[in-house]
Coordinates of N, CA and C in Angstrom, one line a residue:
Chain A
S205 N 66.4 71.3 158.7 CA 65.1 71.4 158.0 C 65.0 72.7 157.3
Y206 N 64.2 72.7 156.3 CA 64.0 73.9 155.5 C 63.1 74.9 156.2
D207 N 63.4 76.2 156.2 CA 62.6 77.2 156.8 C 62.1 78.3 155.8
L208 N 60.9 78.7 156.0 CA 60.4 79.8 155.3 C 60.1 81.0 156.2
T209 N 60.5 82.2 155.8 CA 60.4 83.3 156.6 C 59.5 84.4 156.0
Q210 N 58.5 84.7 156.8 CA 57.5 85.8 156.3 C 57.5 86.9 157.4
P211 N 57.3 88.1 157.0 CA 57.1 89.2 158.0 C 55.7 89.0 158.7
L212 N 55.7 89.3 159.9 CA 54.4 89.1 160.7 C 53.3 89.9 160.1
S213 N 53.6 91.1 159.6 CA 52.5 92.0 159.1 C 53.0 92.8 157.9
V214 N 52.1 93.1 157.0 CA 52.3 94.1 155.9 C 51.1 95.0 155.9
S215 N 51.3 96.2 155.7 CA 50.2 97.2 155.6 C 50.2 97.8 154.2
V216 N 49.0 98.1 153.6 CA 48.9 98.7 152.3 C 47.7 99.6 152.3
A217 N 47.8 100.7 151.7 CA 46.7 101.7 151.5 C 45.7 101.1 150.5
L218 N 44.5 101.4 150.8 CA 43.4 101.0 149.9 C 43.7 101.4 148.4
G219 N 43.7 100.4 147.5 CA 43.9 100.7 146.1 C 45.4 100.7 145.7
Q220 N 46.3 100.5 146.6 CA 47.7 100.4 146.3 C 48.1 99.0 146.2
T221 N 49.4 98.8 146.0 CA 49.9 97.4 145.8 C 50.6 96.9 147.0
A222 N 50.2 95.7 147.4 CA 50.9 95.0 148.5 C 51.8 93.9 148.0
R223 N 52.9 93.8 148.7 CA 53.8 92.7 148.4 C 54.1 91.9 149.6
V224 N 53.9 90.6 149.6 CA 54.1 89.8 150.7 C 55.3 88.8 150.4
P225 N 56.4 89.0 151.0 CA 57.6 88.2 150.7 C 57.6 86.9 151.5
C226 N 58.3 85.9 151.0 CA 58.5 84.6 151.6 C 59.9 84.2 151.3
G227 N 60.8 84.2 152.3 CA 62.2 83.9 152.2 C 62.5 82.5 152.5
G228 N 63.4 81.9 151.6 CA 63.9 80.6 151.9 C 65.2 80.4 151.0
L229 N 66.1 79.5 151.5 CA 67.3 79.3 150.8 C 67.0 78.7 149.4
N230 N 67.5 79.4 148.4 CA 67.3 79.0 147.0 C 65.8 78.6 146.8
I231 N 64.9 79.4 147.3 CA 63.5 79.1 147.1 C 63.1 79.0 145.7
E232 N 63.9 79.7 144.8 CA 63.6 79.7 143.4 C 63.6 78.3 142.8
T233 N 64.2 77.4 143.5 CA 64.3 76.0 143.0 C 63.0 75.2 143.4
K234 N 62.2 75.8 144.1 CA 61.0 75.1 144.6 C 59.7 75.7 144.1
N235 N 58.7 74.9 144.1 CA 57.3 75.4 143.7 C 56.7 76.0 145.0
V236 N 56.3 77.2 144.9 CA 55.7 77.9 146.0 C 54.2 78.1 145.8
H237 N 53.5 77.7 146.9 CA 52.1 77.9 146.9 C 51.7 78.9 147.9
W238 N 50.6 79.7 147.7 CA 50.2 80.7 148.6 C 48.7 80.5 149.0
Y239 N 48.5 80.8 150.3 CA 47.1 80.6 150.8 C 46.7 81.9 151.5
Q240 N 45.4 82.2 151.3 CA 44.8 83.3 152.0 C 43.8 82.7 153.1
Q241 N 43.9 83.2 154.3 CA 43.0 82.8 155.4 C 42.4 83.9 156.1
K242 N 41.1 84.0 156.0 CA 40.3 85.0 156.8 C 39.9 84.4 158.1
P243 N 39.7 85.3 159.1 CA 39.3 84.8 160.4 C 38.2 83.8 160.4
G244 N 38.4 82.7 161.1 CA 37.3 81.7 161.2 C 37.1 80.8 160.0
Q245 N 37.9 81.0 159.0 CA 37.7 80.2 157.8 C 39.0 79.3 157.5
A246 N 38.7 78.3 156.7 CA 39.8 77.5 156.2 C 40.6 78.3 155.2
P247 N 41.9 78.0 155.0 CA 42.7 78.6 154.0 C 42.2 78.3 152.6
V248 N 42.5 79.3 151.7 CA 42.2 79.1 150.3 C 43.4 79.4 149.5
V249 N 43.7 78.5 148.5 CA 44.9 78.7 147.7 C 44.6 79.9 146.7
V250 N 45.5 80.8 146.7 CA 45.4 82.0 145.8 C 46.5 82.0 144.7
M251 N 47.5 81.2 144.9 CA 48.6 81.1 143.9 C 49.2 79.7 144.1
F252 N 49.4 79.1 142.9 CA 50.1 77.8 143.0 C 51.3 77.8 142.0
R253 N 52.3 77.0 142.3 CA 53.4 76.8 141.4 C 54.0 78.2 141.0
D254 N 54.2 79.0 142.0 CA 54.8 80.3 141.9 C 53.9 81.4 141.3
T255 N 53.4 81.1 140.2 CA 52.8 82.2 139.4 C 51.4 81.9 138.8
N256 N 50.8 80.8 139.3 CA 49.5 80.4 138.7 C 48.4 80.7 139.6
R257 N 47.4 81.4 139.0 CA 46.2 81.7 139.8 C 45.1 80.6 139.6
P258 N 44.5 80.1 140.7 CA 43.4 79.2 140.5 C 42.2 79.9 139.9
S259 N 41.3 79.2 139.3 CA 40.1 79.9 138.8 C 39.3 80.5 140.0
G260 N 38.8 81.7 139.7 CA 38.1 82.4 140.8 C 38.9 83.4 141.6
I261 N 40.2 83.3 141.4 CA 41.1 84.3 142.1 C 41.3 85.5 141.2
P262 N 41.1 86.7 141.7 CA 41.2 87.9 140.8 C 42.6 88.0 140.2
E263 N 42.6 88.7 139.0 CA 43.9 88.9 138.3 C 44.8 89.9 139.1
R264 N 44.2 90.5 140.1 CA 45.0 91.4 140.9 C 46.1 90.7 141.7
F265 N 45.9 89.4 141.8 CA 46.8 88.6 142.6 C 47.9 88.0 141.6
S266 N 49.1 88.2 141.9 CA 50.2 87.6 141.1 C 51.3 87.1 142.0
G267 N 52.2 86.3 141.4 CA 53.3 85.7 142.2 C 54.6 85.7 141.4
S268 N 55.7 85.7 142.1 CA 57.0 85.6 141.5 C 57.9 84.8 142.5
N269 N 59.0 84.3 141.9 CA 59.9 83.5 142.7 C 61.3 83.6 142.1
S270 N 62.2 84.2 142.8 CA 63.5 84.4 142.3 C 64.5 84.4 143.5
G271 N 65.7 83.8 143.2 CA 66.7 83.8 144.3 C 66.2 83.1 145.6
N272 N 66.3 83.9 146.6 CA 65.9 83.4 147.9 C 64.5 84.0 148.4
T273 N 63.8 84.6 147.5 CA 62.5 85.2 147.9 C 61.4 84.9 146.9
A274 N 60.3 84.4 147.4 CA 59.1 84.4 146.6 C 58.2 85.5 147.1
T275 N 57.4 86.1 146.2 CA 56.6 87.2 146.5 C 55.1 87.1 146.0
L276 N 54.2 87.3 146.8 CA 52.8 87.4 146.4 C 52.5 88.9 146.3
T277 N 52.0 89.3 145.2 CA 51.7 90.7 144.9 C 50.2 90.9 144.8
I278 N 49.6 91.8 145.5 CA 48.2 92.1 145.4 C 48.1 93.5 144.9
S279 N 47.6 93.7 143.7 CA 47.4 95.0 143.1 C 46.1 95.6 143.5
R280 N 46.0 96.9 143.5 CA 44.7 97.6 143.8 C 44.0 96.9 145.0
A281 N 44.7 96.9 146.1 CA 44.2 96.2 147.3 C 42.9 96.7 147.7
Q282 N 42.1 95.7 148.1 CA 40.7 96.0 148.6 C 40.6 95.6 150.0
A283 N 39.5 96.1 150.6 CA 39.3 95.8 152.1 C 39.1 94.3 152.2
G284 N 38.5 93.6 151.2 CA 38.3 92.2 151.3 C 39.6 91.4 151.2
D285 N 40.7 92.0 150.9 CA 42.0 91.3 150.8 C 42.6 91.2 152.2
E286 N 42.1 91.9 153.1 CA 42.7 91.8 154.5 C 42.5 90.4 155.0
A287 N 43.7 89.8 155.3 CA 43.7 88.4 155.7 C 45.1 88.0 156.1
A288 N 45.3 86.8 156.5 CA 46.6 86.2 156.7 C 47.0 85.4 155.4
Y289 N 48.2 85.6 155.1 CA 48.7 84.9 153.9 C 49.9 84.0 154.2
Y290 N 49.8 82.8 153.8 CA 50.9 81.8 154.1 C 51.5 81.3 152.8
C291 N 52.8 81.2 152.8 CA 53.5 80.5 151.7 C 53.8 79.1 152.1
Q292 N 54.0 78.2 151.1 CA 54.2 76.8 151.4 C 55.0 76.2 150.3
V293 N 55.9 75.3 150.7 CA 56.7 74.5 149.8 C 56.8 73.1 150.3
W294 N 57.3 72.2 149.4 CA 57.6 70.9 149.8 C 59.1 70.8 149.8
D295 N 59.6 70.1 150.9 CA 61.1 69.8 151.0 C 61.3 68.5 151.6
S296 N 62.0 67.6 150.9 CA 62.2 66.3 151.3 C 61.0 65.6 151.8
N297 N 60.0 65.6 150.9 CA 58.7 64.9 151.2 C 58.0 65.5 152.4
T298 N 58.3 66.7 152.8 CA 57.7 67.3 154.0 C 57.1 68.6 153.6
V299 N 55.9 68.9 154.1 CA 55.3 70.2 153.9 C 55.9 71.3 154.8
I300 N 56.2 72.4 154.2 CA 56.8 73.5 155.0 C 55.9 74.7 154.8
F301 N 55.4 75.3 155.9 CA 54.6 76.5 155.8 C 55.4 77.7 156.3
G302 N 55.3 78.8 155.7 CA 55.8 80.0 156.3 C 54.9 80.4 157.5
G303 N 55.5 81.3 158.4 CA 54.8 81.6 159.6 C 53.5 82.4 159.4
G304 N 53.3 83.0 158.2 CA 52.1 83.7 157.9 C 52.4 85.2 158.0
T305 N 51.7 86.0 157.2 CA 51.7 87.4 157.2 C 50.3 88.0 157.2
K306 N 50.1 88.9 158.2 CA 48.8 89.5 158.3 C 48.8 90.8 157.5
L307 N 48.0 90.8 156.4 CA 47.9 91.9 155.6 C 46.7 92.8 156.1
T308 N 47.1 94.1 156.3 CA 46.1 95.1 156.7 C 46.0 96.1 155.6
V309 N 44.7 96.4 155.3 CA 44.4 97.4 154.2 C 43.9 98.6 154.9
L310 N 44.7 99.7 154.8 CA 44.4 100.9 155.5 C 43.4 101.8 154.7
Chain B
Q210 N 31.1 69.3 142.5 CA 32.2 70.0 143.1 C 32.6 69.2 144.4
V211 N 33.9 69.1 144.5 CA 34.5 68.3 145.6 C 34.3 69.0 146.9
Q212 N 33.9 68.3 147.9 CA 33.8 68.9 149.2 C 34.3 67.9 150.2
L213 N 35.0 68.5 151.3 CA 35.5 67.7 152.4 C 34.7 68.0 153.6
Q214 N 34.1 67.0 154.2 CA 33.3 67.2 155.4 C 34.0 66.4 156.6
Q215 N 34.4 67.1 157.6 CA 35.1 66.4 158.7 C 34.4 66.5 160.0
W216 N 34.6 65.5 160.9 CA 34.0 65.5 162.2 C 34.9 64.7 163.2
G217 N 34.5 64.9 164.4 CA 35.3 64.2 165.5 C 35.1 64.9 166.8
A218 N 35.5 64.3 167.9 CA 35.4 64.9 169.2 C 36.1 66.2 169.4
G219 N 35.5 67.2 170.0 CA 36.1 68.5 170.1 C 36.7 68.8 171.4
L220 N 36.5 67.9 172.5 CA 37.0 68.2 173.8 C 37.6 66.9 174.3
L221 N 38.9 67.0 174.6 CA 39.6 65.8 175.1 C 40.3 66.1 176.4
K222 N 40.6 65.1 177.2 CA 41.5 65.3 178.4 C 42.9 64.9 178.0
P223 N 43.9 65.4 178.7 CA 45.2 65.0 178.5 C 45.4 63.5 178.6
S224 N 46.2 63.0 177.7 CA 46.6 61.6 177.5 C 45.5 60.8 176.7
E225 N 44.4 61.4 176.4 CA 43.4 60.7 175.5 C 43.9 60.7 174.0
T226 N 43.1 60.0 173.2 CA 43.4 60.0 171.8 C 42.5 60.8 171.0
L227 N 43.0 61.7 170.2 CA 42.2 62.5 169.2 C 41.8 61.6 168.1
S228 N 40.6 61.7 167.6 CA 40.1 60.9 166.5 C 39.2 61.8 165.6
L229 N 39.6 61.9 164.3 CA 38.9 62.7 163.4 C 38.7 62.0 162.1
T230 N 37.6 62.2 161.4 CA 37.3 61.6 160.1 C 37.0 62.7 159.1
C231 N 37.4 62.5 157.9 CA 37.2 63.4 156.8 C 36.6 62.6 155.6
A232 N 35.4 63.1 155.2 CA 34.8 62.4 154.0 C 34.9 63.2 152.8
V233 N 35.1 62.6 151.7 CA 35.2 63.3 150.4 C 33.9 63.1 149.6
Y234 N 33.3 64.2 149.2 CA 32.0 64.1 148.5 C 32.2 64.8 147.1
G235 N 31.6 64.2 146.1 CA 31.4 64.9 144.8 C 32.6 64.9 143.9
G236 N 33.6 64.0 144.2 CA 34.7 63.9 143.3 C 35.5 62.6 143.4
S237 N 36.5 62.5 142.6 CA 37.4 61.3 142.7 C 38.2 61.3 144.0
F238 N 38.2 60.1 144.5 CA 39.0 59.9 145.7 C 40.4 59.4 145.3
S239 N 40.5 58.7 144.3 CA 41.8 58.1 143.9 C 42.6 59.1 143.1
G240 N 43.9 58.9 143.1 CA 44.8 59.8 142.4 C 45.2 61.0 143.2
Y241 N 44.7 61.2 144.4 CA 45.1 62.3 145.2 C 45.7 61.9 146.5
Y242 N 46.3 62.9 147.2 CA 46.8 62.7 148.5 C 45.9 63.5 149.5
W243 N 45.7 62.9 150.6 CA 44.8 63.5 151.6 C 45.6 63.7 152.9
T244 N 45.5 65.0 153.3 CA 46.4 65.5 154.2 C 45.7 66.1 155.5
W245 N 46.4 66.0 156.6 CA 45.9 66.6 157.8 C 46.8 67.8 158.2
I246 N 46.3 68.9 158.5 CA 47.0 70.1 158.8 C 46.3 70.7 160.1
R247 N 47.1 71.3 161.0 CA 46.4 71.8 162.2 C 46.9 73.3 162.4
Q248 N 46.2 74.0 163.2 CA 46.5 75.4 163.4 C 46.1 75.7 164.9
P249 N 47.1 75.9 165.8 CA 46.8 76.3 167.1 C 46.2 77.7 167.1
P250 N 45.4 78.0 168.2 CA 44.7 79.3 168.2 C 45.7 80.4 168.1
G251 N 45.5 81.3 167.1 CA 46.3 82.5 166.9 C 47.6 82.2 166.3
K252 N 47.9 81.0 165.8 CA 49.2 80.6 165.2 C 49.0 80.2 163.8
G253 N 50.2 79.7 163.3 CA 50.2 79.4 161.9 C 49.9 77.9 161.6
L254 N 50.0 77.5 160.4 CA 49.6 76.2 159.9 C 50.8 75.2 160.1
E255 N 50.4 74.0 160.5 CA 51.4 72.9 160.8 C 50.9 71.6 160.1
W256 N 51.7 71.1 159.2 CA 51.4 69.8 158.5 C 51.6 68.7 159.5
I257 N 50.6 67.8 159.5 CA 50.6 66.6 160.3 C 51.0 65.4 159.5
G258 N 50.4 65.2 158.4 CA 50.8 64.0 157.6 C 49.8 63.8 156.5
E259 N 50.0 62.7 155.7 CA 49.2 62.5 154.5 C 49.1 61.0 154.2
I260 N 48.1 60.7 153.4 CA 47.8 59.4 153.0 C 47.2 59.4 151.6
N261 N 47.6 58.4 150.8 CA 47.0 58.4 149.4 C 46.0 57.2 149.3
D262 N 45.4 57.1 148.2 CA 44.3 56.1 148.1 C 44.8 54.7 148.1
R263 N 46.1 54.6 148.0 CA 46.7 53.2 148.1 C 47.3 52.9 149.5
G264 N 47.0 53.9 150.4 CA 47.5 53.7 151.7 C 48.9 54.1 152.0
R265 N 49.5 54.8 151.1 CA 50.9 55.2 151.3 C 50.8 56.4 152.3
I266 N 51.6 56.4 153.4 CA 51.5 57.3 154.5 C 52.9 58.1 154.6
N267 N 52.8 59.3 154.9 CA 53.9 60.2 155.2 C 53.6 61.1 156.4
H268 N 54.4 61.1 157.4 CA 54.1 61.9 158.6 C 55.1 63.0 158.8
S269 N 54.7 64.0 159.5 CA 55.6 65.0 160.1 C 56.5 64.3 161.1
P270 N 57.8 64.5 161.0 CA 58.8 63.9 161.9 C 58.4 64.2 163.4
S271 N 57.9 65.4 163.6 CA 57.7 65.8 165.0 C 56.5 65.1 165.6
L272 N 55.6 64.6 164.8 CA 54.4 64.0 165.4 C 54.3 62.5 165.0
K273 N 55.3 62.0 164.3 CA 55.2 60.7 163.7 C 54.8 59.6 164.7
S274 N 55.4 59.7 165.9 CA 55.3 58.6 166.9 C 53.9 58.5 167.5
R275 N 53.1 59.6 167.3 CA 51.8 59.6 167.9 C 50.6 59.6 166.9
V276 N 51.0 59.6 165.6 CA 50.0 59.7 164.6 C 49.7 58.4 163.9
T277 N 48.4 58.1 163.7 CA 47.9 57.0 162.9 C 46.9 57.6 161.9
M278 N 47.2 57.2 160.7 CA 46.2 57.6 159.6 C 45.8 56.4 158.9
S279 N 44.5 56.4 158.4 CA 43.9 55.3 157.7 C 43.0 55.9 156.6
I280 N 42.7 55.0 155.7 CA 41.8 55.3 154.6 C 40.8 54.2 154.4
D281 N 39.6 54.6 154.0 CA 38.5 53.7 153.7 C 38.0 54.1 152.3
T282 N 38.5 53.4 151.3 CA 38.2 53.8 149.9 C 36.7 53.5 149.6
S283 N 36.1 52.5 150.3 CA 34.7 52.2 150.1 C 33.8 53.3 150.5
R284 N 34.2 54.1 151.5 CA 33.4 55.2 152.0 C 34.0 56.5 151.6
N285 N 35.1 56.6 150.9 CA 35.8 57.8 150.6 C 36.1 58.6 151.8
Q286 N 36.7 58.0 152.8 CA 36.9 58.6 154.0 C 38.4 58.4 154.5
I287 N 38.9 59.4 155.1 CA 40.3 59.2 155.8 C 40.1 59.6 157.2
S288 N 41.0 59.0 158.0 CA 40.9 59.2 159.5 C 42.2 59.5 160.1
L289 N 42.2 60.3 161.2 CA 43.4 60.6 161.9 C 43.2 60.3 163.3
K290 N 44.2 59.7 163.9 CA 44.3 59.5 165.3 C 45.6 60.0 165.9
L291 N 45.5 60.8 166.9 CA 46.7 61.4 167.6 C 46.6 61.0 169.0
S292 N 47.6 60.2 169.5 CA 47.6 59.6 170.8 C 48.2 60.5 171.8
S293 N 47.9 60.3 173.1 CA 48.6 61.0 174.2 C 48.6 62.5 174.1
V294 N 47.4 63.0 173.8 CA 47.3 64.5 173.6 C 47.6 65.3 174.8
T295 N 48.1 66.5 174.6 CA 48.4 67.4 175.7 C 47.8 68.8 175.2
A296 N 47.9 69.7 176.1 CA 47.3 71.1 175.8 C 47.9 71.6 174.5
A297 N 49.2 71.2 174.2 CA 49.9 71.7 173.0 C 49.2 71.2 171.7
D298 N 48.3 70.2 171.8 CA 47.7 69.7 170.6 C 46.3 70.4 170.4
T299 N 46.0 71.4 171.3 CA 44.8 72.2 171.0 C 45.0 73.0 169.8
A300 N 44.0 72.8 168.8 CA 44.2 73.4 167.5 C 42.9 73.2 166.7
V301 N 42.8 73.9 165.6 CA 41.8 73.6 164.6 C 42.5 72.6 163.6
Y302 N 41.9 71.5 163.4 CA 42.4 70.5 162.5 C 41.7 70.5 161.2
Y303 N 42.4 70.5 160.1 CA 41.9 70.5 158.8 C 42.3 69.3 158.0
C304 N 41.4 68.8 157.2 CA 41.8 67.8 156.1 C 41.9 68.6 154.8
A305 N 42.7 68.2 153.9 CA 42.9 68.9 152.7 C 43.4 67.9 151.6
R306 N 43.3 68.3 150.4 CA 43.6 67.5 149.2 C 44.7 68.1 148.4
Y307 N 45.6 67.3 147.9 CA 46.6 67.8 146.9 C 46.9 66.7 145.9
Y308 N 47.4 67.2 144.8 CA 47.7 66.3 143.7 C 49.3 66.2 143.6
H309 N 49.7 64.9 143.5 CA 51.2 64.7 143.3 C 51.4 63.9 142.0
D310 N 52.2 64.5 141.1 CA 52.5 63.9 139.9 C 53.8 63.1 140.1
V311 N 53.7 61.8 140.2 CA 54.9 61.0 140.5 C 55.9 61.1 139.4
L312 N 55.5 61.2 138.1 CA 56.4 61.2 137.0 C 57.3 62.4 137.0
T313 N 56.7 63.6 137.3 CA 57.4 64.8 137.3 C 57.9 65.3 138.7
A314 N 57.5 64.5 139.7 CA 57.8 64.8 141.1 C 57.2 66.2 141.5
Y315 N 56.1 66.6 140.8 CA 55.5 67.8 141.2 C 54.5 67.6 142.3
Y316 N 54.6 68.5 143.3 CA 53.7 68.4 144.5 C 52.7 69.6 144.3
G317 N 51.5 69.4 144.2 CA 50.5 70.5 144.0 C 50.2 71.2 145.3
S318 N 49.3 72.2 145.2 CA 48.9 72.9 146.3 C 47.7 72.2 147.0
F319 N 47.4 72.6 148.2 CA 46.2 72.1 148.9 C 45.0 72.9 148.3
D320 N 44.3 72.3 147.4 CA 43.3 73.0 146.6 C 41.9 72.9 147.2
I321 N 41.6 71.9 148.0 CA 40.3 71.7 148.7 C 40.6 71.4 150.1
W322 N 39.9 72.1 151.0 CA 40.0 72.0 152.4 C 38.7 71.6 153.1
G323 N 38.8 70.9 154.2 CA 37.6 70.7 155.0 C 37.3 72.0 155.8
Q324 N 36.2 71.9 156.5 CA 35.7 73.1 157.2 C 36.5 73.4 158.5
G325 N 37.3 72.4 158.9 CA 38.0 72.5 160.2 C 37.3 72.0 161.4
T326 N 38.0 71.4 162.3 CA 37.4 70.9 163.6 C 38.3 71.5 164.7
M327 N 37.6 72.2 165.6 CA 38.4 72.7 166.8 C 38.5 71.6 167.8
V328 N 39.7 71.3 168.2 CA 39.9 70.3 169.2 C 40.6 71.0 170.4
T329 N 40.0 70.8 171.6 CA 40.5 71.4 172.8 C 41.0 70.3 173.7
V330 N 42.2 70.4 174.2 CA 42.6 69.4 175.2 C 42.7 70.2 176.6
S331 N 41.9 69.7 177.5 CA 41.9 70.4 178.8 C 41.5 69.4 179.9
S332 N 42.1 69.5 181.0 CA 41.7 68.6 182.1 C 40.5 69.2 182.9

């Protein structure tokens, strides 16, 4: 089965740029979606199809996908960005989630 | 604006059957796939399965033998049943929507989520 690997945690200083990686074999051939989840809330999609922001998501959020790594980048990180972030792909008609990354804004 | 409202029993004993319903309000029911996803306390997201408006079903291989999903297009509702539950099934259960373009084989993101239902399995 296909696996997605995310670091358990990423820290970023307030106002700096955070990068959340998602590793998978030849992940560049897949459409990667990203979700933000704050404690006690349902996930919210913040990036779809690698690089597309849904309406209402700040331009500070961007995505890329190349080789074996997809990356969610959050520029000018704010306290409100502190959350868990999950990458997700489809493989063989099955949904695959990464294990999630806890982003801490220092 | 589309909203998903879900409900169901929150406390079960081992071996009982989990039963949840998710209603779709304010938008089209057809043309989308309706999915169940769960999240054990403190852990990540796990896909359970999906159903579309024509009743096409797809399950996670790990849960397939215990999962039953159904759809009621007259009420814009989908339902999930998970049999023979154990403590390992304790989780928040979400319903969610995604769009699948059959022609291009594009699978969309889960753009709308229910509020989640905490289900605890304990004797």
